[in-house]
Each structure stands twice: as C-alpha cells, then as structure tokens.
Tab-separated table of C-alpha atoms in Angstrom:
chain	number	residue	atom	x	y	z
A	13	UNK	CA	0.000	0.000	0.000
A	14	UNK	CA	2.946	2.282	0.631
A	15	UNK	CA	6.049	2.368	-1.557
A	16	UNK	CA	8.606	5.062	-0.803
A	17	UNK	CA	11.146	5.199	-3.605
A	18	UNK	CA	14.224	7.337	-2.925
A	19	UNK	CA	16.326	5.934	-5.758
A	20	UNK	CA	15.814	9.031	-7.887
A	21	UNK	CA	16.850	11.405	-5.098
A	22	UNK	CA	20.344	12.766	-4.758
A	23	UNK	CA	22.545	11.411	-1.974
A	24	UNK	CA	22.061	14.546	0.095
A	25	UNK	CA	18.269	14.332	-0.239
A	26	UNK	CA	17.819	10.692	0.770
A	27	UNK	CA	16.245	10.048	4.161
A	28	UNK	CA	14.724	7.163	6.138
A	29	UNK	CA	11.685	6.518	8.321
A	30	UNK	CA	12.157	7.372	11.998
A	31	UNK	CA	10.079	5.134	14.272
A	32	UNK	CA	8.575	6.462	17.529
A	33	UNK	CA	11.265	6.340	20.228
A	34	UNK	CA	10.581	5.576	23.895
A	35	UNK	CA	11.833	3.724	26.975
A	36	UNK	CA	10.705	0.261	28.067
A	37	UNK	CA	8.532	1.845	30.762
A	38	UNK	CA	6.885	4.179	28.270
A	39	UNK	CA	6.361	1.275	25.870
A	40	UNK	CA	4.689	-0.813	28.565
A	41	UNK	CA	2.376	2.076	29.417
A	42	UNK	CA	0.818	2.042	25.944
A	43	UNK	CA	-2.831	1.081	26.469
A	44	UNK	CA	-4.069	-1.885	24.388
A	45	UNK	CA	-1.296	-1.775	21.763
A	46	UNK	CA	-2.331	-2.991	18.337
A	47	UNK	CA	-0.901	-6.190	16.902
A	48	UNK	CA	2.151	-5.288	14.828
A	49	UNK	CA	2.741	-1.952	16.540
A	50	UNK	CA	6.422	-1.022	16.275
A	51	UNK	CA	8.647	1.343	18.296
A	52	UNK	CA	12.354	1.946	18.882
A	53	UNK	CA	13.249	1.031	22.479
A	54	UNK	CA	15.822	3.504	23.871
A	55	UNK	CA	16.333	1.360	26.997
A	56	UNK	CA	17.531	-1.748	25.162
A	57	UNK	CA	18.465	-0.057	21.843
A	58	UNK	CA	16.262	-2.483	19.921
A	59	UNK	CA	13.339	-2.336	17.555
A	60	UNK	CA	10.282	-3.728	19.350
A	61	UNK	CA	7.074	-5.113	17.883
A	62	UNK	CA	3.866	-6.042	19.688
A	63	UNK	CA	2.971	-9.589	18.627
A	64	UNK	CA	0.611	-12.177	20.059
A	65	UNK	CA	0.000	-10.184	23.225
A	66	UNK	CA	3.662	-9.456	24.130
A	67	UNK	CA	6.397	-7.042	23.138
A	68	UNK	CA	9.245	-8.685	21.235
A	69	UNK	CA	12.650	-7.161	20.528
A	70	UNK	CA	15.012	-7.514	17.600
A	71	UNK	CA	18.720	-7.274	18.377
A	72	UNK	CA	21.165	-5.620	16.009
A	73	UNK	CA	24.512	-6.869	14.774
A	74	UNK	CA	26.238	-4.632	17.346
A	75	UNK	CA	24.809	-6.926	20.018
A	76	UNK	CA	25.158	-10.165	18.077
A	77	UNK	CA	25.953	-12.045	21.275
A	78	UNK	CA	22.587	-11.026	22.736
A	79	UNK	CA	19.852	-13.606	22.259
A	80	UNK	CA	16.253	-12.770	23.145
A	81	UNK	CA	14.008	-15.399	24.712
A	82	UNK	CA	10.227	-15.193	24.670
A	83	UNK	CA	9.306	-18.869	25.093
A	84	UNK	CA	10.772	-22.334	25.525
A	85	UNK	CA	10.964	-22.613	21.739
A	86	UNK	CA	13.591	-19.843	21.640
A	87	UNK	CA	16.022	-21.890	23.753
A	88	UNK	CA	18.230	-24.797	22.639
A	89	UNK	CA	16.417	-28.125	22.397
A	90	UNK	CA	16.362	-29.961	25.760
A	91	UNK	CA	18.399	-33.155	26.018
A	92	UNK	CA	17.169	-35.457	28.797
A	93	UNK	CA	15.608	-32.382	30.404
A	94	UNK	CA	18.759	-30.246	30.233
A	95	UNK	CA	18.846	-27.076	28.122
A	96	UNK	CA	22.512	-26.255	27.501
A	97	UNK	CA	23.067	-22.604	26.657
A	98	UNK	CA	25.642	-21.218	24.227
A	99	UNK	CA	28.604	-20.013	26.275
A	100	UNK	CA	29.232	-17.139	23.837
A	101	UNK	CA	25.806	-15.538	24.332
A	102	UNK	CA	23.868	-13.461	26.817
A	103	UNK	CA	20.260	-14.637	26.960
A	104	UNK	CA	17.809	-11.798	27.543
A	105	UNK	CA	14.426	-13.012	28.720
A	106	UNK	CA	11.280	-11.052	27.933
A	107	UNK	CA	8.493	-12.138	30.241
A	108	UNK	CA	8.367	-15.175	32.515
A	109	UNK	CA	9.249	-18.235	30.446
A	110	UNK	CA	7.984	-21.638	31.609
A	111	UNK	CA	10.506	-24.357	30.709
A	112	UNK	CA	8.795	-27.181	32.680
A	113	UNK	CA	9.751	-29.936	33.181
A	114	UNK	CA	13.257	-28.944	32.058
A	115	UNK	CA	16.223	-27.141	33.593
A	116	UNK	CA	18.907	-24.839	32.222
A	117	UNK	CA	22.635	-25.653	32.120
A	118	UNK	CA	24.167	-22.176	32.043
A	119	UNK	CA	27.503	-23.286	30.562
A	120	UNK	CA	29.062	-19.861	31.127
A	121	UNK	CA	26.320	-17.933	29.333
A	122	UNK	CA	24.827	-14.827	30.931
A	123	UNK	CA	21.179	-14.472	31.909
A	124	UNK	CA	19.423	-11.117	31.966
A	125	UNK	CA	16.022	-9.527	32.067
A	126	UNK	CA	14.854	-5.955	31.647
A	127	UNK	CA	12.268	-6.144	34.434
A	128	UNK	CA	13.348	-8.288	37.417
A	129	UNK	CA	9.725	-8.707	38.504
A	130	UNK	CA	8.492	-9.990	35.155
A	131	UNK	CA	11.456	-11.426	33.235
A	132	UNK	CA	12.921	-14.821	34.032
A	133	UNK	CA	12.227	-18.512	34.110
A	134	UNK	CA	9.998	-20.977	35.959
A	135	UNK	CA	10.028	-24.753	36.094
A	136	UNK	CA	8.555	-27.755	37.877
A	137	UNK	CA	11.755	-29.808	37.495
A	138	UNK	CA	12.958	-31.888	40.441
A	139	UNK	CA	16.172	-30.230	41.571
A	140	UNK	CA	17.579	-26.901	40.419
A	141	UNK	CA	16.073	-24.769	37.659
A	142	UNK	CA	19.481	-23.224	36.886
A	143	UNK	CA	22.641	-25.338	37.033
A	144	UNK	CA	26.320	-24.696	36.403
A	145	UNK	CA	29.483	-26.781	36.827
A	146	UNK	CA	32.996	-25.325	36.629
A	147	UNK	CA	31.932	-22.242	34.674
A	148	UNK	CA	31.419	-18.666	35.826
A	149	UNK	CA	27.866	-17.576	36.585
A	150	UNK	CA	26.511	-14.130	35.725
A	151	UNK	CA	22.891	-12.998	36.161
A	152	UNK	CA	21.271	-9.570	36.247
A	153	UNK	CA	17.630	-8.502	36.707
A	154	UNK	CA	16.524	-12.116	36.392
A	155	UNK	CA	13.821	-13.994	38.300
A	156	UNK	CA	13.496	-17.716	39.038
A	157	UNK	CA	10.228	-19.312	40.146
A	158	UNK	CA	10.420	-22.907	41.471
A	159	UNK	CA	7.037	-24.525	40.889
A	160	UNK	CA	7.076	-27.622	43.148
A	161	UNK	CA	8.139	-28.714	46.601
A	162	UNK	CA	11.027	-30.638	44.963
A	163	UNK	CA	12.329	-27.637	43.010
A	164	UNK	CA	15.046	-25.152	43.966
A	165	UNK	CA	16.412	-22.191	42.067
A	166	UNK	CA	20.190	-22.741	41.887
A	167	UNK	CA	22.780	-25.488	41.887
A	168	UNK	CA	26.094	-23.823	41.025
A	169	UNK	CA	29.471	-25.443	41.660
A	170	UNK	CA	33.103	-24.795	40.819
A	171	UNK	CA	35.767	-27.261	41.883
A	172	UNK	CA	38.562	-25.333	40.145
A	173	UNK	CA	38.510	-22.335	42.493
A	174	UNK	CA	38.965	-19.998	39.520
A	175	UNK	CA	35.392	-19.085	38.542
A	176	UNK	CA	33.053	-16.337	39.719
A	177	UNK	CA	29.396	-16.457	40.713
A	178	UNK	CA	27.777	-13.020	40.402
A	179	UNK	CA	24.070	-12.321	40.842
A	180	UNK	CA	23.407	-8.596	40.533
A	181	UNK	CA	20.700	-5.928	40.524
A	182	UNK	CA	17.339	-7.512	41.012
A	183	UNK	CA	17.958	-11.220	40.637
A	184	UNK	CA	15.131	-12.853	42.569
A	185	UNK	CA	13.811	-16.212	43.670
A	186	UNK	CA	10.085	-16.162	44.337
A	187	UNK	CA	7.552	-18.792	45.292
A	188	UNK	CA	4.055	-18.377	43.880
A	189	UNK	CA	2.078	-20.001	46.651
A	190	UNK	CA	3.894	-23.338	46.370
A	191	UNK	CA	6.582	-24.093	49.004
A	192	UNK	CA	9.819	-25.164	47.321
A	193	UNK	CA	13.375	-26.122	48.266
A	194	UNK	CA	14.238	-22.441	48.118
A	195	UNK	CA	17.282	-20.670	46.721
A	196	UNK	CA	19.483	-23.759	46.507
A	197	UNK	CA	23.188	-24.512	46.846
A	198	UNK	CA	26.458	-22.905	45.799
A	199	UNK	CA	29.730	-24.819	46.063
A	200	UNK	CA	33.234	-23.495	45.439
A	201	UNK	CA	34.145	-20.426	43.291
A	202	UNK	CA	36.874	-17.855	43.719
A	203	UNK	CA	34.193	-15.343	44.630
A	204	UNK	CA	30.432	-15.444	45.195
A	205	UNK	CA	28.589	-12.110	45.138
A	206	UNK	CA	24.911	-11.323	45.694
A	207	UNK	CA	23.914	-7.688	45.200
A	208	UNK	CA	20.384	-6.251	45.425
A	209	UNK	CA	18.669	-9.636	45.220
A	210	UNK	CA	15.149	-10.434	46.418
A	211	UNK	CA	14.150	-13.792	47.872
A	212	UNK	CA	10.645	-14.756	48.958
A	213	UNK	CA	11.029	-18.466	49.539
A	214	UNK	CA	10.639	-21.183	52.154
A	215	UNK	CA	14.384	-21.794	52.458
A	216	UNK	CA	17.511	-19.781	51.624
A	217	UNK	CA	20.942	-20.448	50.169
A	218	UNK	CA	23.394	-23.120	51.303
A	219	UNK	CA	27.154	-22.744	50.824
A	220	UNK	CA	29.744	-25.489	50.727
A	221	UNK	CA	33.097	-26.398	49.160
A	222	UNK	CA	36.118	-24.112	49.016
A	223	UNK	CA	35.068	-20.494	48.446
A	224	UNK	CA	37.490	-17.598	48.252
A	225	UNK	CA	35.206	-14.611	48.965
A	226	UNK	CA	31.513	-14.463	49.790
A	227	UNK	CA	29.810	-11.070	49.746
A	228	UNK	CA	26.177	-9.988	50.091
A	229	UNK	CA	24.941	-6.399	50.065
A	230	UNK	CA	21.470	-4.837	49.973
A	231	UNK	CA	19.619	-8.122	49.623
A	232	UNK	CA	16.051	-8.598	50.866
A	233	UNK	CA	15.075	-12.001	52.275
A	234	UNK	CA	11.597	-12.964	53.434
A	235	UNK	CA	9.235	-15.937	53.594
A	236	UNK	CA	11.688	-18.312	55.315
A	237	UNK	CA	9.603	-20.918	57.161
A	238	UNK	CA	11.629	-24.138	57.164
A	239	UNK	CA	15.279	-23.190	57.179
A	240	UNK	CA	17.659	-20.233	57.254
A	241	UNK	CA	18.360	-17.398	54.862
A	242	UNK	CA	22.071	-18.334	54.738
A	243	UNK	CA	23.615	-21.648	55.826
A	244	UNK	CA	27.325	-22.465	55.988
A	245	UNK	CA	27.339	-26.250	55.553
A	246	UNK	CA	29.719	-28.697	57.185
A	247	UNK	CA	32.839	-29.015	55.059
A	248	UNK	CA	32.683	-25.424	53.853
A	249	UNK	CA	35.889	-23.359	53.830
A	250	UNK	CA	35.687	-19.617	53.072
A	251	UNK	CA	38.574	-17.177	53.243
A	252	UNK	CA	36.479	-14.013	53.717
A	253	UNK	CA	32.803	-13.242	54.317
A	254	UNK	CA	31.313	-9.736	54.000
A	255	UNK	CA	27.584	-9.305	54.720
A	256	UNK	CA	26.402	-5.702	54.880
A	257	UNK	CA	23.086	-3.827	54.790
A	258	UNK	CA	20.954	-6.903	54.125
A	259	UNK	CA	17.340	-7.297	55.262
A	260	UNK	CA	16.081	-10.465	56.957
A	261	UNK	CA	12.285	-10.071	57.296
A	262	UNK	CA	10.404	-13.181	58.418
A	263	UNK	CA	8.942	-14.676	61.560
A	264	UNK	CA	10.834	-17.309	63.530
A	265	UNK	CA	13.562	-19.482	61.978
A	266	UNK	CA	17.230	-18.539	61.691
A	267	UNK	CA	19.014	-15.746	59.882
A	268	UNK	CA	22.606	-16.944	59.513
A	269	UNK	CA	23.519	-20.519	60.447
A	270	UNK	CA	27.013	-21.957	60.708
A	271	UNK	CA	27.161	-25.738	60.921
A	272	UNK	CA	29.868	-27.570	62.816
A	273	UNK	CA	32.726	-28.440	60.499
A	274	UNK	CA	32.611	-25.225	58.463
A	275	UNK	CA	35.616	-22.894	58.523
A	276	UNK	CA	35.678	-19.149	57.888
A	277	UNK	CA	38.942	-17.214	57.913
A	278	UNK	CA	37.484	-13.749	58.472
A	279	UNK	CA	33.906	-12.547	58.606
A	280	UNK	CA	32.319	-9.127	58.697
A	281	UNK	CA	28.635	-8.563	59.509
A	282	UNK	CA	27.648	-4.891	59.442
A	283	UNK	CA	24.398	-2.906	59.435
A	284	UNK	CA	22.091	-5.849	58.741
A	285	UNK	CA	18.415	-5.694	59.712
A	286	UNK	CA	16.771	-8.693	61.408
A	287	UNK	CA	13.047	-8.145	61.983
A	288	UNK	CA	10.956	-10.946	63.455
A	289	UNK	CA	13.730	-13.493	62.935
A	290	UNK	CA	13.703	-16.003	65.798
A	291	UNK	CA	17.460	-16.588	65.955
A	292	UNK	CA	19.598	-14.125	63.971
A	293	UNK	CA	22.765	-16.197	64.509
A	294	UNK	CA	23.090	-19.922	65.094
A	295	UNK	CA	26.458	-21.635	65.490
A	296	UNK	CA	28.444	-18.391	65.718
A	297	UNK	CA	28.642	-15.330	67.949
A	298	UNK	CA	29.959	-11.761	67.637
A	299	UNK	CA	32.936	-12.824	69.757
A	300	UNK	CA	34.140	-15.680	67.573
A	301	UNK	CA	37.729	-15.372	66.424
A	302	UNK	CA	37.910	-13.773	62.982
A	303	UNK	CA	34.424	-12.220	63.079
A	304	UNK	CA	33.610	-8.530	63.354
A	305	UNK	CA	29.942	-7.618	63.861
A	306	UNK	CA	28.719	-4.033	64.180
A	307	UNK	CA	25.367	-2.204	64.066
A	308	UNK	CA	23.201	-5.246	63.375
A	309	UNK	CA	19.724	-5.358	64.904
A	310	UNK	CA	19.335	-7.862	67.759
A	311	UNK	CA	23.031	-8.811	67.652
A	312	UNK	CA	25.575	-7.362	70.122
A	313	UNK	CA	28.555	-5.590	68.613
A	314	UNK	CA	31.782	-7.540	68.577
A	315	UNK	CA	34.401	-6.658	71.139
A	316	UNK	CA	37.588	-8.045	72.610
A	317	UNK	CA	37.547	-8.285	76.406
A	318	UNK	CA	39.659	-10.094	78.961
A	319	UNK	CA	39.295	-10.030	82.741
A	320	UNK	CA	41.358	-12.047	85.230
A	321	UNK	CA	41.760	-11.597	88.974
A	322	UNK	CA	43.019	-13.086	92.220
A	323	UNK	CA	41.675	-12.579	95.749
A	324	UNK	CA	43.468	-13.541	98.961
A	325	UNK	CA	46.605	-14.589	97.138
A	326	UNK	CA	49.284	-16.068	99.422
A	327	UNK	CA	52.035	-16.613	96.845
A	328	UNK	CA	54.937	-14.242	97.337
A	329	UNK	CA	56.699	-12.383	94.528
A	330	UNK	CA	60.473	-12.521	94.901
A	331	UNK	CA	62.232	-9.161	94.532
A	332	UNK	CA	65.933	-10.102	94.542
A	333	UNK	CA	67.214	-6.898	92.925
A	334	UNK	CA	66.142	-3.323	93.449
A	335	UNK	CA	64.862	-1.365	90.436
A	336	UNK	CA	64.311	-4.552	88.437
A	337	UNK	CA	60.804	-5.488	87.333
A	338	UNK	CA	59.491	-9.006	87.973
A	339	UNK	CA	56.175	-10.556	87.101
A	340	UNK	CA	53.626	-10.551	89.941
A	341	UNK	CA	53.236	-14.117	91.202
A	342	UNK	CA	49.982	-15.847	92.103
A	343	UNK	CA	47.175	-17.881	90.551
A	344	UNK	CA	44.697	-15.777	88.585
A	345	UNK	CA	41.137	-16.768	87.706
A	346	UNK	CA	39.444	-15.814	84.420
A	347	UNK	CA	36.206	-13.880	84.838
A	348	UNK	CA	35.463	-13.355	81.132
A	349	UNK	CA	37.493	-13.975	77.978
A	350	UNK	CA	36.231	-12.667	74.618
A	351	UNK	CA	38.853	-12.949	71.870
A	352	UNK	CA	41.375	-13.304	74.680
A	353	UNK	CA	42.827	-16.336	76.443
A	354	UNK	CA	44.677	-16.656	79.726
A	355	UNK	CA	47.114	-19.511	79.082
A	356	UNK	CA	49.116	-18.661	82.214
A	357	UNK	CA	48.442	-16.827	85.462
A	358	UNK	CA	48.776	-13.056	85.187
A	359	UNK	CA	48.689	-13.219	81.378
A	360	UNK	CA	46.101	-12.174	78.781
A	361	UNK	CA	46.739	-13.217	75.157
A	362	UNK	CA	44.899	-11.538	72.267
A	363	UNK	CA	43.398	-13.993	69.774
A	364	UNK	CA	41.585	-11.625	67.397
A	365	UNK	CA	42.686	-11.213	63.795
A	366	UNK	CA	42.254	-7.441	63.499
A	367	UNK	CA	44.750	-5.161	65.328
A	368	UNK	CA	43.329	-3.273	68.306
A	369	UNK	CA	44.247	-0.450	70.642
A	370	UNK	CA	43.571	-2.123	73.984
A	371	UNK	CA	42.562	-0.215	77.105
A	372	UNK	CA	44.076	-1.726	80.247
A	373	UNK	CA	42.865	-1.332	83.849
A	374	UNK	CA	44.974	-2.780	86.668
A	375	UNK	CA	44.381	-2.708	90.427
A	376	UNK	CA	46.816	-4.407	92.810
A	377	UNK	CA	46.686	-4.481	96.619
A	378	UNK	CA	49.159	-5.679	99.205
A	379	UNK	CA	51.177	-4.762	102.306
A	380	UNK	CA	54.706	-3.461	102.501
A	381	UNK	CA	57.043	-6.198	103.790
A	382	UNK	CA	59.585	-3.724	105.194
A	383	UNK	CA	60.181	-0.168	106.283
A	384	UNK	CA	61.124	2.464	103.696
A	385	UNK	CA	59.893	0.296	100.837
A	386	UNK	CA	58.528	1.732	97.567
A	387	UNK	CA	56.811	-0.212	94.748
A	388	UNK	CA	56.013	0.502	91.077
A	389	UNK	CA	53.801	-1.488	88.690
A	390	UNK	CA	54.028	-1.525	84.884
A	391	UNK	CA	52.562	-3.367	81.890
A	392	UNK	CA	54.754	-5.779	79.960
A	393	UNK	CA	53.902	-6.901	76.399
A	394	UNK	CA	55.503	-10.034	75.022
A	395	UNK	CA	58.043	-9.959	77.835
A	396	UNK	CA	59.113	-6.314	77.428
A	397	UNK	CA	57.991	-3.226	79.309
A	398	UNK	CA	55.439	-1.042	77.548
A	399	UNK	CA	56.652	2.529	77.248
A	400	UNK	CA	54.110	4.697	78.968
A	401	UNK	CA	52.659	5.386	82.386
A	402	UNK	CA	53.571	3.409	85.492
A	403	UNK	CA	52.163	3.749	89.002
A	404	UNK	CA	54.177	3.960	92.242
A	405	UNK	CA	53.611	4.062	95.983
A	406	UNK	CA	55.354	6.487	98.300
A	407	UNK	CA	57.794	5.410	100.977
A	408	UNK	CA	55.967	3.034	103.338
A	409	UNK	CA	56.420	1.466	106.723
A	410	UNK	CA	56.454	-2.227	107.437
A	411	UNK	CA	53.048	-3.898	107.003
A	412	UNK	CA	51.488	-0.731	105.589
A	413	UNK	CA	48.634	-1.527	103.189
A	414	UNK	CA	48.657	-0.066	99.678
A	415	UNK	CA	46.693	-0.166	96.413
A	416	UNK	CA	47.976	0.834	93.010
A	417	UNK	CA	45.766	1.641	90.012
A	418	UNK	CA	47.204	1.803	86.516
A	419	UNK	CA	45.179	2.762	83.429
A	420	UNK	CA	46.897	2.744	80.047
A	421	UNK	CA	46.639	1.616	76.421
A	422	UNK	CA	48.654	-0.749	74.282
A	423	UNK	CA	48.587	-1.763	70.600
A	424	UNK	CA	47.975	-5.469	70.097
A	425	UNK	CA	47.936	-7.911	67.207
A	426	UNK	CA	47.213	-11.624	67.113
A	427	UNK	CA	49.011	-13.605	69.847
A	428	UNK	CA	50.377	-10.546	71.646
A	429	UNK	CA	50.202	-11.039	75.408
A	430	UNK	CA	50.341	-8.656	78.363
A	431	UNK	CA	51.243	-9.168	82.038
A	432	UNK	CA	51.567	-7.082	85.217
A	433	UNK	CA	55.076	-6.527	86.572
A	434	UNK	CA	56.299	-4.869	89.787
A	435	UNK	CA	59.599	-3.532	91.125
A	436	UNK	CA	60.925	-2.107	94.392
A	437	UNK	CA	63.439	0.643	94.966
A	438	UNK	CA	64.562	-0.116	98.512
A	439	UNK	CA	63.638	-3.629	99.629
A	440	UNK	CA	64.576	-7.147	98.607
A	441	UNK	CA	62.064	-8.787	100.954
A	442	UNK	CA	59.522	-10.943	99.055
A	443	UNK	CA	56.159	-9.239	98.528
A	444	UNK	CA	52.664	-10.724	98.536
A	445	UNK	CA	50.121	-9.078	96.225
A	446	UNK	CA	46.965	-10.306	97.919
A	447	UNK	CA	44.461	-8.998	95.377
A	448	UNK	CA	44.671	-8.091	91.711
A	449	UNK	CA	42.169	-7.121	89.015
A	450	UNK	CA	43.441	-7.091	85.450
A	451	UNK	CA	41.064	-5.987	82.654
A	452	UNK	CA	41.693	-5.365	78.983
A	453	UNK	CA	39.276	-4.384	76.168
A	454	UNK	CA	39.212	-2.783	72.753
C-alpha cells in the first residue's frame, strides 16, 4: 500500500523513516497496543514489535551475542531435560518463560532480564532450575520461580577455584504459593557475590566447598519458614565473608547458620536488619575469632575483652634486685574472655585477627614487707615493658597496706600477650600481692 522510492533522489536528499522512540517503561504504558505496533526502544536499543500479546525485541549486529528469549521454543532443544546454553551468548528473557519440566545448564552464558519482577524462568523440574558446573555464573535482573516442593532455584558449583558467581541488581527467587526447596546450593568459586537480590522463599541459600570470597549487600530475604536465609554447611571453607546492609524479614527461623565443620577465615557482619527473625545467629557469635559484627539489629557488637583476677593470694613475689621489674606471682582466675585467652596466670593473650588499641585497667593491693619500701607497677607486652605510664607508691612502713591503680593503652595484634610486673626501689624482701584485678578491652 505504501512504496517510498528514494532511488531518484540525490545522496544529500535521501532520508529514512524514523520510528517512535521511547523507553521500556513508556512502551509498557501504551494502552491496548495494536498487533504489529512497532517502536524503537531507547532502553535496550532495539526495535520492538507487539505480537501475540507481548512485546518482542530484535537485536542488532552490534549486540550479536545477545539472544532474546520469549518462550521455551527460543532456547536450545532440551536433552534429557537439560537445556545447555551457548557459552558465547547473553540470553535476555522477555516475560516469565515456563521451561517445565526442564532445567537450564548455564555453561558460562549470561542471563538477563529488563524487568526483574516480570522477566525470568519458571520450572517444575525436580532439583535446580538453573545449574552450572565449573563455569562462571553471571545474572542480572533475572527472576526464578520454582514450581514444586522438589524444586530449587540454583545449583552452582566450581571445583577449580577460579570461577566467579555473580548475581546482581534484582535477581530474585520467588515462590508463587507453592513451598519449594528455596534458593538452593552454591559450592566453590573464587568469589560469590549477591547484590540487590530479592528472595521470597521457604528456604535460603546453602554454601559449601572451598570459596574464596563471599559477599552480600542490599539483599532482601523474606518468607523463610523451614530453614535459614544463609547456611554455611559442614565441610565449607571460606577465606572471607562480608555481609552488609541486608534485610532479613520473616517470623521465627534462623538468619545466619554456621554448621559444625565449616571454617571461615574472616567474617564481617555490618548494618544488617533482622526483623521478626527467631534466631539471627546460630552456630556463631559476635565474639568468635575472625568475626567482626557491628550495628546489626538484635546482635551485640563484637568486642575483645579479657578479665582475670586473684583474691586472697598467698604466693609471694620474689624481689631479689632493686629497680628490676618481675612478674607478679599468684594464681589468677578468668572472669570473662572474649577474643582473649589466659594460658598462664597473670597473662592475657589476644586472639583476634584485626589489630586493636587495647585499654588496660589494673588494680593491685598488698602490704609493705619492710620499712622504707617503695613499689612501682608496669605493663609488659611479650616480655618487654610497655613505654608509657607506670604507678608507684610512696615510701611506706612495714606492714602498711597499699593499692595501686594503673590505666593505660597498648597496641595489640594476634598472639600478643600482656602481664603485670612490679619492682621495688629499697627492699629485697619478698612481697605478697593479695588482690589483683586485670582488665583489657578494645
């Protein structure tokens, strides 16, 4: 009906047809679009056509590695239920595609959607909807809906320790009224990263194998009724964990669970929100070695704290040489040890992995064993005196009672230890420190 012939025009006069241009949001706001309606999509840089009740996009040669998926028929043919993707392509899903009863083998391909609430995949397969073995995983703005109680979203593994698992910007796992096995399992990888994900499922993610780094930020987790949002399984080894500004919103159950037999080198839990969660932490505490927890709801902040004491001590401290410090003798009892140990009397050893500036409070009490005696206490670190304040008595008479209080600070790293030492200036008679309180904290 329409034939526009520009062959007779000069080169400078030739022009083309410019289609209506708009964003994906503007396109979707068109009321009752006609079949065959065409626009240029400025969000995806594609030509879009409304066909059979949905918008479909046509990629250009510039994005030849982009492959658009509207239905199961657009994907590779399933083999024994497995749909193996082309590793050289990024699959962009338009709408929620039902691949039941099949599953997708990602094979290093990327998965994307333009609307994380509407674009993605669903399946009734037993096991994981998305699977990957020894290839990197990349997903963005992509939803997974498990459709049965035997279905989970992910089963990703990497035994090489060289691959990455990245789920960014709106990747979601959502149940539609049917309890499932939840998010699924991730094993291995050099790094596993979840950013701005949304889960509304019965159970969360389980981690195992040897993982280099595990990071989660700004994720929203709800609906957990039969498990935990995050589980560190027995046999798991992770170098570093960083969980920050995540939201755990569900009633009862556990937030973060660490099973016996899992090993984490260092962990950081900061500014996470736990609302309604029955047990935010199970199997770990803010005072575990290697963990640092700050500003999380319903979880105390991490701290290092050591407190030892002795009351009514009868063991004498030998003072054979004037003006020479010796360690105060006696058996001390531990009152509380958080990231500290007391492997020997009158000794506190720091076990934490992050350096601290430790505040030290010392109180010692005793009686002068001779006339004209004077005593001074000091802090020793790793067997050497700490440069800084000391505390001394005046000249005393025989059997005169005294108390000395010393407050100071000392830098400490892993396995540094501190002790209380004393010296005299004018008496070699053995001294009994009857009572001592020795506190240290970051």
